[in-house]
Amino acid sequence: MRKLVRVNMTDTTVRVEELPEKYRFMGGRWLTSTLVADEVPATAHPLGPNNRLVFAPGIVTGTAAPSSGRISVGAKSPLTGGIKEANAGTPVAQSLARMGIAAIVIEGQPEENDEFFVLKLNKDGGELERAEDLAGLGLYEFAARVQERFGNTGFIATGPAGEKRMAMAGVCCNDTEFRPSRYAGRGGLGAVMGAKGLKAILVDDTGAPGVCIANEDLFRVGLRKLSDALREHPITRPGGTLNTLGTAALINVLNEAGGLPTRNFSSGRFEGASRIAGETIAETARQRGGKTGHSCHPGCIIRCSNIWARQDGSEHVSCLEYESVWALGANCGIDDLDTIAELIWICNDSGLDTIEAGVTLAVAMEAGLAAFGDGQAAIRLLRECALGTPLGRILGNGAAFTGRAFGLTRVPTVKGQGMPAYEPRAVKGIGVTYLTSPMGADHTAGYTVAPEILSVGGKADPLLPHGKADISTNLQVATAFLDSTGYCLFIAFAILDIPAGFEGMVETCNGVLGTAWSGEDATAIGTQILRTERSFNEAAGFTRAHDRPPEFMRYETLPPHNQVYDVPDEEIDRVAAVLTESR
Amino acid sequence: MPTVRVRLYATVRKYAPPGCHEGTFSVELPEGSKLEDLYRRLGIPEREVKQSFVNGRRAEPDQVLREGDEVGVFPPIAGGTEARPCGQP
Ligand code: SF4
């Protein structure tokens, strides 16, 4: 029996129930989005007592399936005002799954605003305790105290920014060495956690029974196929691109393609790109004694993460991945990796989403609060968030809020969420995903960059405005399913190109659940998830007018290709049309 | 004879002429040369190249190179076999 843990923050009770039949086959995003849609009124205030925060490991999480230690976090987002799912790879996801916990639902709110609790979970159940001195700390100090007091205990926590309910706050989980570094970053879910008065969930998995696998043989067959695909594909295999260079290998690619957003989305090329690229990160890590090929949780074949070392060889931060390095680097005109590493450290410590932080800092630079490229000024500005100064509270609420505070029009957001590291004017399909995903601007929701730039899963010209709705829709559907399995999105490179890998992925799910899903069933499930999310958003007041680019992208041309965003509204709306059609 | 500016990235950087900075250098090519001729000239096996960009646009091996073109060459950073979209195995 899989369990549902209900935590009521109003009366501080914890109940462990059997997972209702309706949710039996669900995991990850499927489960968080369905629970949020079922239990949260669409018009609820994201920071009020009627929002609910849901945590759910994926379907195969906690098993021997490779690269599958993901946890989804869902709620109504204070950043977008719509439904949100963000996920992270972390050992704590595996612990929860092995304890038989399918989901944790946090409801209600303490009466006093500044009351914080920790939820302690073990194999026998859970209880809420006052957070005492664990609240108010930066997350590195928090992690150190947790380890000192409870030993190697997994955690899911919110940082000072989340305690202060800032819409840029993410939910932080530990990595394999208990660093506070693995984030379900996007959409301000850390602020929802803060508003619930929940500082952290501490997970002791001693004596956990493990994940129940309905059909071991099928599971093994699928696991083998998927592992083979991951070991074969040049992007995912050991010694392949992600393993040796990390995701920041993309910096040079996007820069070459003219799609690396630079200085607040005013150019698609950054002259300092090679200084912050994956190649440079790997080489410097080697020289200084950092690490590449690090894994966010045990059992990953790909191992894309890294540990950055200071000049003297001491550990600085994990990890320098593409989105963070772009956001706090190229997008702010900063080309020094040590400065970028420090900005990432501040995000990890304060509990901030690195993408939203970088997009916001660049908007602040546009507003004249610092010069583009001034790393020390960026560090000073970013520190304001955790301090909760008036300026810190403006920045801490994200790019859209900051842009409004300073009267700017060049504010690269969709549904209030900052755009990630691909310029829609140079990569038109990813723009369709940004505009139409129920999550707001989110590259992971339907990664058309694969066919448009990387020649994975087919080929498409990134600059052509036509045909992008279908590519985006198919990928959004596939991703919604993948986000429910517990697998890391990066297995997509292998399963897009190697059909047996895709089959293996579905078979491992069938093996765990005892289902007989086909590839078409996976597509149907993905479609159903997106429909659930879209209808929540509709009830929250979203219309097709919200599936539109920030207007400046329609009239400001972007060098070097000097293009505007010219995907017609009718093409964009085809995504919504497909997803609202009855099947 | 057109001269093109070449940038080699990641694992194909090893084919750059010795002493060039960050895999970037210029090459003079016979009139009408294609991208694949450039690979041959540099000794890059075609299977090690996944994706090239000419002036920031994706380019196939048969593209003819012109004076002043900027060429970026990538290994599979990016890519493997040809395939179908996910969900349609
Ligand atoms: S590929 Fe990277 S992010 Fe994904 S599970 Fe492995 S280490 Fe974590």
Short mmCIF file of N, CA, C and O in Angstrom, two decimals, chain B residues 22-82:
data_model
loop_
_atom_site.label_atom_id
_atom_site.label_comp_id
_atom_site.label_asym_id
_atom_site.label_seq_id
_atom_site.Cartn_x
_atom_site.Cartn_y
_atom_site.Cartn_z
N GLU B 22 41.66 28.95 -28.19
CA GLU B 22 40.31 28.44 -27.98
C GLU B 22 39.69 27.83 -29.24
O GLU B 22 38.51 28.02 -29.52
N GLY B 23 40.49 27.12 -29.98
CA GLY B 23 39.96 26.40 -31.15
C GLY B 23 39.48 27.31 -32.27
O GLY B 23 38.70 26.90 -33.12
N THR B 24 39.95 28.56 -32.30
CA THR B 24 39.49 29.51 -33.31
C THR B 24 40.64 29.88 -34.25
O THR B 24 41.73 30.21 -33.79
N PHE B 25 40.38 29.80 -35.54
CA PHE B 25 41.44 30.09 -36.53
C PHE B 25 40.79 30.37 -37.88
O PHE B 25 39.59 30.18 -38.06
N SER B 26 41.60 30.85 -38.85
CA SER B 26 41.09 31.12 -40.19
C SER B 26 41.68 30.11 -41.18
O SER B 26 42.80 29.66 -41.01
N VAL B 27 40.88 29.78 -42.19
CA VAL B 27 41.34 28.84 -43.21
C VAL B 27 41.00 29.41 -44.59
O VAL B 27 39.90 29.92 -44.80
N GLU B 28 41.95 29.29 -45.51
CA GLU B 28 41.68 29.69 -46.88
C GLU B 28 41.31 28.43 -47.66
O GLU B 28 42.01 27.42 -47.57
N LEU B 29 40.20 28.49 -48.40
CA LEU B 29 39.70 27.29 -49.08
C LEU B 29 39.57 27.55 -50.58
O LEU B 29 39.33 28.69 -50.99
N PRO B 30 39.69 26.53 -51.40
CA PRO B 30 39.43 26.70 -52.83
C PRO B 30 37.98 27.16 -53.06
O PRO B 30 37.09 26.78 -52.29
N GLU B 31 37.79 27.95 -54.09
CA GLU B 31 36.46 28.41 -54.48
C GLU B 31 35.50 27.22 -54.56
O GLU B 31 35.86 26.15 -55.04
N GLY B 32 34.27 27.39 -54.06
CA GLY B 32 33.27 26.32 -54.17
C GLY B 32 33.38 25.24 -53.11
O GLY B 32 32.65 24.25 -53.15
N SER B 33 34.29 25.41 -52.17
CA SER B 33 34.44 24.38 -51.13
C SER B 33 33.18 24.28 -50.27
O SER B 33 32.53 25.29 -50.00
N LYS B 34 32.90 23.06 -49.85
CA LYS B 34 31.74 22.83 -48.98
C LYS B 34 32.22 22.58 -47.56
O LYS B 34 33.41 22.34 -47.32
N LEU B 35 31.22 22.57 -46.66
CA LEU B 35 31.52 22.29 -45.27
C LEU B 35 32.26 20.96 -45.13
O LEU B 35 33.23 20.84 -44.38
N GLU B 36 31.83 19.95 -45.88
CA GLU B 36 32.47 18.63 -45.77
C GLU B 36 33.93 18.68 -46.25
O GLU B 36 34.78 17.95 -45.75
N ASP B 37 34.21 19.60 -47.21
CA ASP B 37 35.61 19.76 -47.64
C ASP B 37 36.45 20.34 -46.51
O ASP B 37 37.62 19.98 -46.34
N LEU B 38 35.83 21.24 -45.76
CA LEU B 38 36.54 21.81 -44.61
C LEU B 38 36.87 20.73 -43.58
O LEU B 38 37.98 20.68 -43.06
N TYR B 39 35.89 19.84 -43.31
CA TYR B 39 36.14 18.76 -42.35
C TYR B 39 37.34 17.93 -42.81
O TYR B 39 38.23 17.60 -42.05
N ARG B 40 37.34 17.61 -44.13
CA ARG B 40 38.41 16.78 -44.68
C ARG B 40 39.75 17.48 -44.54
O ARG B 40 40.74 16.91 -44.09
N ARG B 41 39.75 18.75 -44.87
CA ARG B 41 40.96 19.55 -44.81
C ARG B 41 41.54 19.54 -43.39
O ARG B 41 42.75 19.49 -43.17
N LEU B 42 40.63 19.59 -42.38
CA LEU B 42 41.10 19.63 -40.99
C LEU B 42 41.33 18.24 -40.41
O LEU B 42 41.78 18.10 -39.28
N GLY B 43 40.95 17.23 -41.18
CA GLY B 43 41.14 15.85 -40.70
C GLY B 43 40.11 15.43 -39.67
O GLY B 43 40.37 14.57 -38.83
N ILE B 44 38.92 16.06 -39.70
CA ILE B 44 37.87 15.68 -38.75
C ILE B 44 36.99 14.60 -39.38
O ILE B 44 36.34 14.88 -40.39
N PRO B 45 36.97 13.40 -38.84
CA PRO B 45 36.08 12.37 -39.39
C PRO B 45 34.64 12.86 -39.29
O PRO B 45 34.24 13.40 -38.25
N GLU B 46 33.87 12.66 -40.36
CA GLU B 46 32.53 13.25 -40.37
C GLU B 46 31.62 12.70 -39.26
O GLU B 46 30.75 13.39 -38.75
N ARG B 47 31.89 11.45 -38.85
CA ARG B 47 31.03 10.89 -37.80
C ARG B 47 31.28 11.56 -36.44
O ARG B 47 30.47 11.46 -35.53
N GLU B 48 32.37 12.30 -36.32
CA GLU B 48 32.61 13.01 -35.05
C GLU B 48 31.92 14.36 -35.01
O GLU B 48 31.91 15.03 -34.00
N VAL B 49 31.37 14.77 -36.16
CA VAL B 49 30.67 16.06 -36.21
C VAL B 49 29.18 15.80 -36.13
O VAL B 49 28.65 14.98 -36.87
N LYS B 50 28.53 16.47 -35.23
CA LYS B 50 27.09 16.31 -35.17
C LYS B 50 26.38 17.48 -35.83
O LYS B 50 25.45 17.34 -36.58
N GLN B 51 26.84 18.66 -35.51
CA GLN B 51 26.10 19.84 -35.93
C GLN B 51 27.07 20.98 -36.17
O GLN B 51 27.91 21.26 -35.33
N SER B 52 26.94 21.60 -37.33
CA SER B 52 27.73 22.80 -37.58
C SER B 52 26.80 23.98 -37.82
O SER B 52 25.65 23.82 -38.24
N PHE B 53 27.33 25.15 -37.51
CA PHE B 53 26.61 26.39 -37.76
C PHE B 53 27.45 27.26 -38.67
O PHE B 53 28.66 27.37 -38.47
N VAL B 54 26.83 27.85 -39.70
CA VAL B 54 27.54 28.83 -40.53
C VAL B 54 26.81 30.16 -40.32
O VAL B 54 25.61 30.25 -40.56
N ASN B 55 27.55 31.13 -39.83
CA ASN B 55 26.97 32.43 -39.47
C ASN B 55 25.76 32.27 -38.56
O ASN B 55 24.74 32.94 -38.71
N GLY B 56 25.87 31.35 -37.63
CA GLY B 56 24.81 31.17 -36.64
C GLY B 56 23.62 30.36 -37.12
O GLY B 56 22.65 30.20 -36.39
N ARG B 57 23.66 29.88 -38.36
CA ARG B 57 22.55 29.07 -38.86
C ARG B 57 23.00 27.64 -39.05
O ARG B 57 24.11 27.38 -39.47
N ARG B 58 22.09 26.72 -38.72
CA ARG B 58 22.43 25.30 -38.89
C ARG B 58 22.80 25.03 -40.32
O ARG B 58 22.17 25.53 -41.24
N ALA B 59 23.83 24.21 -40.51
CA ALA B 59 24.28 23.95 -41.87
C ALA B 59 24.54 22.46 -42.07
O ALA B 59 25.01 21.78 -41.16
N GLU B 60 24.20 21.98 -43.25
CA GLU B 60 24.45 20.59 -43.61
C GLU B 60 25.82 20.50 -44.30
O GLU B 60 26.33 21.52 -44.78
N PRO B 61 26.38 19.28 -44.37
CA PRO B 61 27.74 19.13 -44.91
C PRO B 61 27.92 19.62 -46.34
O PRO B 61 29.03 19.98 -46.74
N ASP B 62 26.82 19.68 -47.13
CA ASP B 62 27.01 20.08 -48.53
C ASP B 62 26.90 21.59 -48.74
O ASP B 62 26.89 22.08 -49.86
N GLN B 63 26.82 22.35 -47.65
CA GLN B 63 26.72 23.81 -47.82
C GLN B 63 28.03 24.40 -48.34
O GLN B 63 29.11 24.11 -47.82
N VAL B 64 27.92 25.25 -49.38
CA VAL B 64 29.10 25.90 -49.96
C VAL B 64 29.51 27.08 -49.06
O VAL B 64 28.67 27.85 -48.60
N LEU B 65 30.79 27.17 -48.81
CA LEU B 65 31.29 28.23 -47.92
C LEU B 65 31.72 29.45 -48.73
O LEU B 65 32.25 29.33 -49.83
N ARG B 66 31.47 30.62 -48.15
CA ARG B 66 31.81 31.88 -48.84
C ARG B 66 32.75 32.72 -47.99
O ARG B 66 32.88 32.51 -46.80
N GLU B 67 33.36 33.69 -48.67
CA GLU B 67 34.30 34.60 -48.02
C GLU B 67 33.69 35.19 -46.73
O GLU B 67 32.56 35.68 -46.75
N GLY B 68 34.43 35.12 -45.66
CA GLY B 68 34.00 35.75 -44.41
C GLY B 68 33.03 34.91 -43.59
O GLY B 68 32.61 35.34 -42.51
N ASP B 69 32.67 33.72 -44.07
CA ASP B 69 31.75 32.88 -43.28
C ASP B 69 32.36 32.52 -41.93
O ASP B 69 33.57 32.30 -41.82
N GLU B 70 31.50 32.46 -40.93
CA GLU B 70 31.95 32.00 -39.61
C GLU B 70 31.37 30.62 -39.38
O GLU B 70 30.16 30.43 -39.41
N VAL B 71 32.25 29.67 -39.14
CA VAL B 71 31.82 28.27 -39.03
C VAL B 71 32.07 27.77 -37.61
O VAL B 71 33.19 27.89 -37.10
N GLY B 72 31.05 27.23 -36.97
CA GLY B 72 31.21 26.61 -35.65
C GLY B 72 30.92 25.12 -35.77
O GLY B 72 29.88 24.74 -36.31
N VAL B 73 31.84 24.28 -35.31
CA VAL B 73 31.69 22.84 -35.48
C VAL B 73 31.58 22.16 -34.11
O VAL B 73 32.43 22.36 -33.24
N PHE B 74 30.53 21.35 -33.96
CA PHE B 74 30.28 20.67 -32.68
C PHE B 74 30.24 19.16 -32.84
O PHE B 74 29.68 18.65 -33.80
N PRO B 75 30.75 18.46 -31.84
CA PRO B 75 30.55 17.01 -31.78
C PRO B 75 29.13 16.75 -31.30
O PRO B 75 28.39 17.70 -31.05
N PRO B 76 28.74 15.49 -31.14
CA PRO B 76 27.39 15.23 -30.65
C PRO B 76 27.23 15.71 -29.21
O PRO B 76 27.45 14.98 -28.27
N ILE B 77 26.84 16.96 -29.10
CA ILE B 77 26.72 17.55 -27.76
C ILE B 77 25.29 17.37 -27.27
O ILE B 77 24.99 17.49 -26.13
N ALA B 78 24.60 17.23 -27.98
CA ALA B 78 23.95 17.24 -29.25
C ALA B 78 24.09 15.98 -30.10
O ALA B 78 24.92 15.88 -30.95
N GLY B 79 23.25 15.03 -29.88
CA GLY B 79 22.88 14.19 -30.98
C GLY B 79 23.39 12.77 -31.00
O GLY B 79 24.33 12.42 -30.35
N GLY B 80 22.72 11.97 -31.77
CA GLY B 80 23.11 10.59 -31.94
C GLY B 80 22.59 10.17 -33.27
O GLY B 80 22.89 10.78 -34.28
N THR B 81 21.76 9.15 -33.25
CA THR B 81 21.21 8.63 -34.50
C THR B 81 19.98 9.43 -34.89
O THR B 81 19.40 10.13 -34.08
N GLU B 82 19.59 9.29 -36.12
CA GLU B 82 18.33 9.92 -36.55
C GLU B 82 17.18 9.23 -35.83
O GLU B 82 17.24 8.05 -35.54
#
